[in-house]
mmCIF file of C-alpha atoms and ligand atoms in Angstrom:
data_model
loop_
_atom_site.group_PDB
_atom_site.id
_atom_site.type_symbol
_atom_site.label_atom_id
_atom_site.label_comp_id
_atom_site.label_asym_id
_atom_site.label_seq_id
_atom_site.Cartn_x
_atom_site.Cartn_y
_atom_site.Cartn_z
ATOM 1 C CA UNK A 1 65.498 -88.537 38.058
ATOM 2 C CA UNK A 2 62.751 -89.968 35.004
ATOM 3 C CA UNK A 3 63.562 -93.244 36.667
ATOM 4 C CA UNK A 4 62.325 -92.136 39.418
ATOM 5 C CA UNK A 5 59.321 -90.723 37.597
ATOM 6 C CA UNK A 6 57.653 -93.751 36.190
ATOM 7 C CA UNK A 7 58.204 -95.450 39.304
ATOM 8 C CA UNK A 8 56.167 -93.546 41.512
ATOM 9 C CA UNK A 9 53.757 -92.956 38.072
ATOM 10 C CA UNK A 10 53.266 -96.823 37.946
ATOM 11 C CA UNK A 11 52.447 -96.342 42.550
ATOM 12 C CA UNK A 12 50.313 -93.744 41.904
ATOM 13 C CA UNK A 13 48.072 -96.255 39.178
ATOM 14 C CA UNK A 14 47.973 -98.575 41.910
ATOM 15 C CA UNK A 15 46.671 -96.141 44.970
ATOM 16 C CA UNK A 16 43.941 -97.855 46.877
ATOM 17 C CA UNK A 17 42.343 -97.221 50.598
ATOM 18 C CA UNK A 18 39.486 -97.915 51.706
ATOM 19 C CA UNK A 19 39.454 -95.587 55.131
ATOM 20 C CA UNK A 20 39.654 -91.570 54.374
ATOM 21 C CA UNK A 21 43.148 -92.180 56.728
ATOM 22 C CA UNK A 22 44.016 -94.239 54.638
ATOM 23 C CA UNK A 23 43.970 -91.452 52.068
ATOM 24 C CA UNK A 24 45.188 -88.944 53.935
ATOM 25 C CA UNK A 25 48.160 -90.774 54.351
ATOM 26 C CA UNK A 26 48.888 -91.164 50.821
ATOM 27 C CA UNK A 27 48.626 -87.658 49.988
ATOM 28 C CA UNK A 28 50.791 -87.082 53.378
ATOM 29 C CA UNK A 29 53.599 -89.997 51.833
ATOM 30 C CA UNK A 30 54.328 -87.717 48.755
ATOM 31 C CA UNK A 31 52.888 -84.363 48.124
ATOM 32 C CA UNK A 32 53.547 -82.891 51.784
ATOM 33 C CA UNK A 33 55.859 -80.885 52.327
ATOM 34 C CA UNK A 34 58.735 -84.438 53.135
ATOM 35 C CA UNK A 35 56.427 -86.717 50.536
ATOM 36 C CA UNK A 36 58.225 -88.052 47.794
ATOM 37 C CA UNK A 37 57.382 -85.908 44.988
ATOM 38 C CA UNK A 38 58.352 -82.791 46.882
ATOM 39 C CA UNK A 39 61.309 -84.528 47.164
ATOM 40 C CA UNK A 40 61.732 -84.551 43.144
ATOM 41 C CA UNK A 41 60.846 -81.119 43.043
ATOM 42 C CA UNK A 42 63.456 -80.001 45.838
ATOM 43 C CA UNK A 43 65.887 -82.061 43.851
ATOM 44 C CA UNK A 44 64.911 -80.487 40.283
ATOM 45 C CA UNK A 45 67.399 -77.424 40.398
ATOM 46 C CA UNK A 46 70.591 -80.568 40.001
ATOM 47 C CA UNK A 47 69.210 -81.859 37.106
ATOM 48 C CA UNK A 48 70.949 -80.351 33.973
ATOM 49 C CA UNK A 49 69.898 -77.000 32.626
ATOM 50 C CA UNK A 50 69.080 -79.386 28.688
ATOM 51 C CA UNK A 51 66.533 -81.929 30.420
ATOM 52 C CA UNK A 52 65.427 -79.263 32.642
ATOM 53 C CA UNK A 53 62.476 -78.919 30.401
ATOM 54 C CA UNK A 54 61.439 -81.461 29.162
ATOM 55 C CA UNK A 55 62.161 -83.220 32.835
ATOM 56 C CA UNK A 56 59.629 -80.168 34.491
ATOM 57 C CA UNK A 57 56.903 -81.358 32.661
ATOM 58 C CA UNK A 58 57.480 -84.929 34.263
ATOM 59 C CA UNK A 59 57.486 -83.285 37.314
ATOM 60 C CA UNK A 60 54.652 -81.028 36.989
ATOM 61 C CA UNK A 61 52.325 -84.105 35.131
ATOM 62 C CA UNK A 62 53.021 -86.475 37.863
ATOM 63 C CA UNK A 63 52.199 -83.980 40.861
ATOM 64 C CA UNK A 64 48.740 -83.645 39.286
ATOM 65 C CA UNK A 65 48.186 -87.192 38.443
ATOM 66 C CA UNK A 66 48.835 -88.098 42.275
ATOM 67 C CA UNK A 67 46.325 -85.245 43.375
ATOM 68 C CA UNK A 68 43.607 -86.108 40.973
ATOM 69 C CA UNK A 69 43.863 -89.748 42.236
ATOM 70 C CA UNK A 70 44.312 -88.352 46.251
ATOM 71 C CA UNK A 71 40.958 -86.470 45.281
ATOM 72 C CA UNK A 72 39.226 -89.057 43.289
ATOM 73 C CA UNK A 73 39.430 -91.560 45.669
ATOM 74 C CA UNK A 74 38.171 -89.127 49.385
ATOM 75 C CA UNK A 75 35.411 -87.893 47.073
ATOM 76 C CA UNK A 76 34.798 -91.516 46.855
ATOM 77 C CA UNK A 77 34.276 -91.567 50.555
ATOM 78 C CA UNK A 78 32.472 -89.007 51.626
ATOM 79 C CA UNK A 79 29.315 -90.486 49.397
ATOM 80 C CA UNK A 80 30.198 -93.821 50.841
ATOM 81 C CA UNK A 81 30.014 -92.157 54.249
ATOM 82 C CA UNK A 82 26.758 -90.477 53.294
ATOM 83 C CA UNK A 83 24.633 -92.679 52.316
ATOM 84 C CA UNK A 84 26.082 -95.752 54.672
ATOM 85 C CA UNK A 85 24.105 -93.149 57.220
ATOM 86 C CA UNK A 86 20.882 -92.641 55.080
ATOM 87 C CA UNK A 87 20.781 -88.731 55.143
ATOM 88 C CA UNK A 88 21.660 -87.606 51.599
ATOM 89 C CA UNK A 89 20.479 -84.328 51.926
ATOM 90 C CA UNK A 90 20.490 -83.949 47.592
ATOM 91 C CA UNK A 91 17.630 -85.959 47.681
ATOM 92 C CA UNK A 92 14.628 -84.267 47.143
ATOM 93 C CA UNK A 93 11.738 -85.005 49.914
ATOM 94 C CA UNK A 94 9.198 -88.094 50.291
ATOM 95 C CA UNK A 95 6.007 -86.569 49.698
ATOM 96 C CA UNK A 96 4.520 -86.394 53.663
ATOM 97 C CA UNK A 97 0.242 -87.312 53.166
ATOM 98 C CA UNK A 98 -1.550 -84.767 55.823
ATOM 99 C CA UNK A 99 -4.638 -85.807 57.770
ATOM 100 C CA UNK A 100 -8.287 -83.933 56.768
ATOM 101 C CA UNK A 101 -10.480 -82.969 58.801
ATOM 102 C CA UNK A 102 -13.508 -85.046 58.778
ATOM 103 C CA UNK A 103 -16.619 -83.130 56.829
ATOM 104 C CA UNK A 104 -18.816 -83.278 59.925
ATOM 105 C CA UNK A 105 -15.620 -80.924 62.196
ATOM 106 C CA UNK A 106 -15.473 -78.766 59.742
ATOM 107 C CA UNK A 107 -19.267 -77.781 59.250
ATOM 108 C CA UNK A 108 -19.362 -77.607 63.119
ATOM 109 C CA UNK A 109 -17.087 -75.545 63.155
ATOM 110 C CA UNK A 110 -17.596 -73.282 60.362
ATOM 111 C CA UNK A 111 -21.237 -73.172 62.352
ATOM 112 C CA UNK A 112 -19.506 -72.208 65.175
ATOM 113 C CA UNK A 113 -17.584 -69.416 63.324
ATOM 114 C CA UNK A 114 -20.176 -68.066 61.608
ATOM 115 C CA UNK A 115 -22.991 -67.467 65.134
ATOM 116 C CA UNK A 116 -19.008 -66.465 66.945
ATOM 117 C CA UNK A 117 -20.177 -63.421 64.768
ATOM 118 C CA UNK A 118 -22.748 -62.490 66.412
ATOM 119 C CA UNK A 119 -21.263 -62.981 69.753
ATOM 120 C CA UNK A 120 -22.355 -66.716 70.265
ATOM 121 C CA UNK A 121 -20.167 -68.450 72.445
ATOM 122 C CA UNK A 122 -19.643 -72.517 72.448
ATOM 123 C CA UNK A 123 -20.229 -75.011 75.729
ATOM 124 C CA UNK A 124 -20.690 -78.279 75.892
ATOM 125 C CA UNK A 125 -22.773 -80.951 78.752
ATOM 126 C CA UNK A 126 -21.852 -84.508 79.179
ATOM 127 C CA UNK A 127 -22.891 -87.486 76.812
ATOM 128 C CA UNK A 128 -24.332 -89.218 79.934
ATOM 129 C CA UNK A 129 -27.816 -87.285 81.317
ATOM 130 C CA UNK A 130 -30.078 -87.699 83.571
ATOM 131 C CA UNK A 131 -33.824 -87.187 82.468
ATOM 132 C CA UNK A 132 -33.930 -83.569 84.466
ATOM 133 C CA UNK A 133 -30.993 -82.159 81.633
ATOM 134 C CA UNK A 134 -32.330 -84.202 78.495
ATOM 135 C CA UNK A 135 -36.577 -84.210 79.130
ATOM 136 C CA UNK A 136 -37.910 -82.981 82.110
ATOM 137 C CA UNK A 137 -36.172 -79.114 82.479
ATOM 138 C CA UNK A 138 -37.297 -79.108 78.871
ATOM 139 C CA UNK A 139 -40.652 -79.095 79.595
ATOM 140 C CA UNK A 140 -40.935 -82.680 78.476
ATOM 141 C CA UNK A 141 -44.740 -84.452 79.843
ATOM 142 C CA UNK A 142 -43.936 -86.840 82.165
ATOM 143 C CA UNK A 143 -46.181 -89.635 79.344
ATOM 144 C CA UNK A 144 -43.658 -88.257 75.829
ATOM 145 C CA UNK A 145 -42.700 -90.944 73.881
ATOM 146 C CA UNK A 146 -39.550 -89.450 74.184
ATOM 147 C CA UNK A 147 -38.748 -91.100 77.336
ATOM 148 C CA UNK A 148 -39.243 -94.179 76.083
ATOM 149 C CA UNK A 149 -36.708 -97.253 75.996
ATOM 150 C CA UNK A 150 -37.955 -96.987 72.042
ATOM 151 C CA UNK A 151 -36.767 -93.878 71.828
ATOM 152 C CA UNK A 152 -33.693 -93.225 73.848
ATOM 153 C CA UNK A 153 -30.673 -95.288 74.685
ATOM 154 C CA UNK A 154 -30.503 -96.385 78.986
ATOM 155 C CA UNK A 155 -27.921 -96.196 80.408
ATOM 156 C CA UNK A 156 -27.762 -99.657 82.533
ATOM 157 C CA UNK A 157 -31.548 -100.120 82.689
ATOM 158 C CA UNK A 158 -31.847 -96.981 85.288
ATOM 159 C CA UNK A 159 -34.021 -94.632 83.320
ATOM 160 C CA UNK A 160 -32.541 -91.514 85.193
ATOM 161 C CA UNK A 161 -29.456 -91.972 83.487
ATOM 162 C CA UNK A 162 -29.332 -91.659 79.397
ATOM 163 C CA UNK A 163 -27.552 -90.538 76.741
ATOM 164 C CA UNK A 164 -28.759 -87.500 75.129
ATOM 165 C CA UNK A 165 -30.959 -87.070 72.528
ATOM 166 C CA UNK A 166 -30.434 -83.529 71.966
ATOM 167 C CA UNK A 167 -27.591 -81.014 72.640
ATOM 168 C CA UNK A 168 -30.185 -78.799 74.539
ATOM 169 C CA UNK A 169 -29.499 -80.074 77.350
ATOM 170 C CA UNK A 170 -26.316 -78.430 77.593
ATOM 171 C CA UNK A 171 -28.116 -75.609 78.300
ATOM 172 C CA UNK A 172 -30.403 -76.303 80.514
ATOM 173 C CA UNK A 173 -26.763 -77.220 82.307
ATOM 174 C CA UNK A 174 -26.265 -73.130 81.842
ATOM 175 C CA UNK A 175 -30.327 -71.967 81.990
ATOM 176 C CA UNK A 176 -29.411 -72.760 85.750
ATOM 177 C CA UNK A 177 -25.924 -72.109 86.568
ATOM 178 C CA UNK A 178 -25.589 -68.610 84.836
ATOM 179 C CA UNK A 179 -27.475 -65.618 84.728
ATOM 180 C CA UNK A 180 -29.032 -63.238 81.387
ATOM 181 C CA UNK A 181 -27.709 -62.385 79.386
ATOM 182 C CA UNK A 182 -27.368 -65.703 77.856
ATOM 183 C CA UNK A 183 -25.116 -67.030 74.253
ATOM 184 C CA UNK A 184 -24.602 -69.452 73.558
ATOM 185 C CA UNK A 185 -24.626 -72.148 71.403
ATOM 186 C CA UNK A 186 -24.158 -76.213 71.971
ATOM 187 C CA UNK A 187 -22.578 -78.871 69.604
ATOM 188 C CA UNK A 188 -22.035 -82.543 70.899
ATOM 189 C CA UNK A 189 -23.485 -86.013 69.170
ATOM 190 C CA UNK A 190 -26.615 -87.481 70.545
ATOM 191 C CA UNK A 191 -28.218 -90.677 70.744
ATOM 192 C CA UNK A 192 -31.725 -91.476 69.105
ATOM 193 C CA UNK A 193 -32.617 -95.335 69.346
ATOM 194 C CA UNK A 194 -33.229 -95.727 65.479
ATOM 195 C CA UNK A 195 -31.821 -99.087 63.040
ATOM 196 C CA UNK A 196 -28.729 -97.530 60.785
ATOM 197 C CA UNK A 197 -29.712 -97.072 56.854
ATOM 198 C CA UNK A 198 -28.659 -94.512 54.474
ATOM 199 C CA UNK A 199 -30.932 -91.775 56.040
ATOM 200 C CA UNK A 200 -30.844 -92.543 59.957
ATOM 201 C CA UNK A 201 -28.170 -93.355 62.837
ATOM 202 C CA UNK A 202 -28.167 -94.642 66.254
ATOM 203 C CA UNK A 203 -26.215 -91.727 67.224
ATOM 204 C CA UNK A 204 -25.343 -87.786 65.476
ATOM 205 C CA UNK A 205 -24.107 -84.412 65.678
ATOM 206 C CA UNK A 206 -26.207 -81.030 66.549
ATOM 207 C CA UNK A 207 -25.270 -77.735 66.640
ATOM 208 C CA UNK A 208 -28.335 -75.637 68.827
ATOM 209 C CA UNK A 209 -27.682 -71.916 69.944
ATOM 210 C CA UNK A 210 -29.682 -70.471 72.623
ATOM 211 C CA UNK A 211 -30.120 -66.600 73.821
ATOM 212 C CA UNK A 212 -32.171 -65.350 76.503
ATOM 213 C CA UNK A 213 -32.266 -61.469 77.361
ATOM 214 C CA UNK A 214 -34.362 -59.101 78.309
ATOM 215 C CA UNK A 215 -36.936 -57.860 74.589
ATOM 216 C CA UNK A 216 -35.658 -61.092 72.791
ATOM 217 C CA UNK A 217 -37.982 -61.436 69.635
ATOM 218 C CA UNK A 218 -39.395 -63.937 66.692
ATOM 219 C CA UNK A 219 -38.067 -61.020 64.632
ATOM 220 C CA UNK A 220 -34.348 -61.158 66.090
ATOM 221 C CA UNK A 221 -34.405 -65.309 66.090
ATOM 222 C CA UNK A 222 -35.974 -65.091 62.196
ATOM 223 C CA UNK A 223 -32.659 -62.345 61.666
ATOM 224 C CA UNK A 224 -29.851 -64.862 62.972
ATOM 225 C CA UNK A 225 -31.154 -67.984 61.470
ATOM 226 C CA UNK A 226 -31.482 -65.448 57.526
ATOM 227 C CA UNK A 227 -27.870 -64.411 57.982
ATOM 228 C CA UNK A 228 -26.771 -67.800 59.551
ATOM 229 C CA UNK A 229 -28.396 -69.483 56.140
ATOM 230 C CA UNK A 230 -26.984 -66.400 53.531
ATOM 231 C CA UNK A 231 -23.314 -67.275 55.405
ATOM 232 C CA UNK A 232 -23.623 -70.887 54.988
ATOM 233 C CA UNK A 233 -24.939 -71.509 52.194
ATOM 234 C CA UNK A 234 -24.113 -68.233 49.731
ATOM 235 C CA UNK A 235 -25.607 -64.562 49.312
ATOM 236 C CA UNK A 236 -28.759 -65.916 47.895
ATOM 237 C CA UNK A 237 -30.174 -68.430 49.876
ATOM 238 C CA UNK A 238 -33.484 -67.214 50.923
ATOM 239 C CA UNK A 239 -35.718 -68.936 54.539
ATOM 240 C CA UNK A 240 -38.635 -69.500 55.119
ATOM 241 C CA UNK A 241 -40.549 -70.739 58.837
ATOM 242 C CA UNK A 242 -43.225 -73.535 59.330
ATOM 243 C CA UNK A 243 -45.235 -73.642 62.333
ATOM 244 C CA UNK A 244 -43.696 -76.526 63.783
ATOM 245 C CA UNK A 245 -43.932 -78.431 67.737
ATOM 246 C CA UNK A 246 -41.159 -78.646 70.036
ATOM 247 C CA UNK A 247 -42.478 -78.929 74.184
ATOM 248 C CA UNK A 248 -39.470 -76.368 75.010
ATOM 249 C CA UNK A 249 -40.795 -73.411 72.521
ATOM 250 C CA UNK A 250 -43.449 -71.916 72.414
ATOM 251 C CA UNK A 251 -44.197 -71.096 69.448
ATOM 252 C CA UNK A 252 -42.338 -73.287 67.284
ATOM 253 C CA UNK A 253 -41.144 -73.099 63.656
ATOM 254 C CA UNK A 254 -39.176 -75.477 61.371
ATOM 255 C CA UNK A 255 -36.811 -73.475 58.505
ATOM 256 C CA UNK A 256 -36.637 -74.891 55.324
ATOM 257 C CA UNK A 257 -34.051 -72.896 53.320
ATOM 258 C CA UNK A 258 -33.901 -72.090 49.360
ATOM 259 C CA UNK A 259 -32.544 -75.850 47.904
ATOM 260 C CA UNK A 260 -29.218 -74.712 46.748
ATOM 261 C CA UNK A 261 -28.443 -77.521 44.502
ATOM 262 C CA UNK A 262 -31.375 -76.197 41.729
ATOM 263 C CA UNK A 263 -31.273 -72.374 43.524
ATOM 264 C CA UNK A 264 -35.630 -73.502 44.117
ATOM 265 C CA UNK A 265 -36.433 -74.046 41.053
ATOM 266 C CA UNK A 266 -36.788 -77.878 41.895
ATOM 267 C CA UNK A 267 -35.020 -81.083 40.983
ATOM 268 C CA UNK A 268 -34.875 -84.216 42.233
ATOM 269 C CA UNK A 269 -32.714 -83.430 45.750
ATOM 270 C CA UNK A 270 -35.769 -81.430 46.687
ATOM 271 C CA UNK A 271 -38.518 -83.436 45.333
ATOM 272 C CA UNK A 272 -39.338 -80.534 43.118
ATOM 273 C CA UNK A 273 -40.229 -78.622 46.084
ATOM 274 C CA UNK A 274 -37.311 -75.677 45.452
ATOM 275 C CA UNK A 275 -36.817 -76.330 49.789
ATOM 276 C CA UNK A 276 -34.860 -78.393 51.963
ATOM 277 C CA UNK A 277 -35.165 -78.198 55.174
ATOM 278 C CA UNK A 278 -32.774 -77.238 57.651
ATOM 279 C CA UNK A 279 -33.568 -77.131 61.412
ATOM 280 C CA UNK A 280 -35.939 -76.848 63.778
ATOM 281 C CA UNK A 281 -36.115 -73.199 66.142
ATOM 282 C CA UNK A 282 -38.803 -70.743 68.387
ATOM 283 C CA UNK A 283 -38.931 -68.744 71.837
ATOM 284 C CA UNK A 284 -37.874 -70.428 75.296
ATOM 285 C CA UNK A 285 -40.864 -71.949 76.413
ATOM 286 C CA UNK A 286 -41.541 -69.728 79.834
ATOM 287 C CA UNK A 287 -41.988 -73.456 81.749
ATOM 288 C CA UNK A 288 -37.988 -74.305 81.122
ATOM 289 C CA UNK A 289 -37.421 -70.377 81.833
ATOM 290 C CA UNK A 290 -39.247 -70.942 85.037
ATOM 291 C CA UNK A 291 -37.589 -74.726 86.058
ATOM 292 C CA UNK A 292 -34.300 -72.861 84.757
ATOM 293 C CA UNK A 293 -34.673 -70.409 87.498
ATOM 294 C CA UNK A 294 -35.052 -67.744 84.355
ATOM 295 C CA UNK A 295 -37.458 -64.844 85.758
ATOM 296 C CA UNK A 296 -39.966 -65.141 82.667
ATOM 297 C CA UNK A 297 -41.705 -61.729 82.938
ATOM 298 C CA UNK A 298 -38.455 -60.259 82.796
ATOM 299 C CA UNK A 299 -36.548 -62.475 80.131
ATOM 300 C CA UNK A 300 -37.457 -64.091 77.040
ATOM 301 C CA UNK A 301 -35.418 -65.724 75.015
ATOM 302 C CA UNK A 302 -34.963 -67.764 71.448
ATOM 303 C CA UNK A 303 -33.336 -71.631 70.636
ATOM 304 C CA UNK A 304 -32.863 -73.324 67.709
ATOM 305 C CA UNK A 305 -30.746 -76.534 66.483
ATOM 306 C CA UNK A 306 -29.345 -77.511 63.421
ATOM 307 C CA UNK A 307 -27.986 -81.771 62.616
ATOM 308 C CA UNK A 308 -24.132 -81.364 61.698
ATOM 309 C CA UNK A 309 -24.960 -84.449 59.331
ATOM 310 C CA UNK A 310 -28.341 -82.962 56.585
ATOM 311 C CA UNK A 311 -25.645 -79.221 56.745
ATOM 312 C CA UNK A 312 -23.254 -81.608 55.471
ATOM 313 C CA UNK A 313 -24.533 -83.746 53.546
ATOM 314 C CA UNK A 314 -26.750 -80.302 51.782
ATOM 315 C CA UNK A 315 -23.311 -79.202 51.909
ATOM 316 C CA UNK A 316 -21.761 -81.570 50.012
ATOM 317 C CA UNK A 317 -24.387 -84.248 49.021
ATOM 318 C CA UNK A 318 -23.296 -87.274 50.812
ATOM 319 C CA UNK A 319 -25.489 -89.422 49.622
ATOM 320 C CA UNK A 320 -25.222 -91.945 52.959
ATOM 321 C CA UNK A 321 -24.943 -91.508 56.272
ATOM 322 C CA UNK A 322 -23.370 -94.436 56.955
ATOM 323 C CA UNK A 323 -19.594 -93.206 55.142
ATOM 324 C CA UNK A 324 -19.573 -90.259 58.546
ATOM 325 C CA UNK A 325 -18.622 -93.599 60.684
ATOM 326 C CA UNK A 326 -17.306 -96.272 58.681
ATOM 327 C CA UNK A 327 -13.573 -93.564 58.248
ATOM 328 C CA UNK A 328 -12.852 -94.714 54.753
ATOM 329 C CA UNK A 329 -9.883 -92.542 53.846
ATOM 330 C CA UNK A 330 -10.754 -91.839 49.907
ATOM 331 C CA UNK A 331 -14.358 -90.339 51.353
ATOM 332 C CA UNK A 332 -12.019 -88.683 54.033
ATOM 333 C CA UNK A 333 -9.182 -87.297 52.183
ATOM 334 C CA UNK A 334 -12.118 -85.914 49.402
ATOM 335 C CA UNK A 335 -12.546 -82.326 52.192
ATOM 336 C CA UNK A 336 -10.149 -79.986 52.557
ATOM 337 C CA UNK A 337 -10.773 -76.880 54.685
ATOM 338 C CA UNK A 338 -10.213 -73.981 56.157
ATOM 339 C CA UNK A 339 -12.436 -74.845 59.212
HETATM 340 N N1 LIG B 401 -33.415 -79.882 70.563
HETATM 341 C C1 LIG B 401 -34.341 -80.353 69.186
HETATM 342 C C2 LIG B 401 -33.447 -81.681 68.376
HETATM 343 O O1 LIG B 401 -33.256 -81.691 68.709
HETATM 344 C C3 LIG B 401 -33.962 -78.821 67.988
HETATM 345 C C4 LIG B 401 -34.385 -77.498 68.886
HETATM 346 C C5 LIG B 401 -33.683 -77.241 69.186
HETATM 347 C C6 LIG B 401 -35.578 -76.923 68.303
HETATM 348 C C7 LIG B 401 -34.315 -75.420 69.646
HETATM 349 C C8 LIG B 401 -35.768 -76.290 68.255
HETATM 350 C C9 LIG B 401 -35.449 -75.582 69.385
HETATM 351 O O2 LIG B 401 -34.571 -81.656 67.807
#
């Protein structure tokens, strides 16, 4: 029996297998009920009593050795399989690069969020427009310079097909198709024929607002804009309205906020005035209401419009407008936001 044990021990040392099936075959050959090692255990009862102790130990060692070897072979195949499939579930995950929203989208969404809290909804309209929606309905005189080739992009030299120069054109659509009360925001891209530089571009983005109802007053406009300025730039922000002119509003104003960089003390950014301009606004001109079929004796309204790039520059101090359209990820990745 001792001889048989040492033969099997040598055989175990030379165990090899090239698949899990071959490992299983080895197990059956040596360790199963009819296996060679099990057979030795069955013969054990014939071993003379005085040798039982010694042979018993040898047999146990042999069985453990075979079991260990088979387990080790099995394990090596399991690992190899995971490797081949390329799906090692224990490996740490590769970081997935998440995209970020464009800074102009972040700011646009924030503006919409602020005004939606006081009842404004959102309307969008076409970027290619006709003269009436961009200018005619909005009280632009026929010879107004904005209608000139120098300022407006025309499509195929047709003077009645043009790229909108402001999103007030969407308000023309709303006023002619809806009845007051109207309380709407018009975000979108607009086009103007300007040379591209760090401070001007041939397209930019606006959010304009329009509120028409009975008894809407300039005080309502001022209060809504003060609320907006504080929500956007902080509780301590102050506003200042300067008289201005737009064909579609009367009276008209431009609104400044106290410089959000120096808090109004004066710095390079606000050219030491303590104020920075952020939007245009006014009471909707009765001519506009009438042109769109709204009775100006019953209804009044206010309107305002702001450039999203301008607000974004104030919030994030982006010094060059061209960065917004170059799509350099090193620039874009710096903006993370809930909006
Ligand atoms: N439409 C104007 C512009 O593009 C902004 C504006 C809107 C001004 C509404 C007053 C009222 O400059």
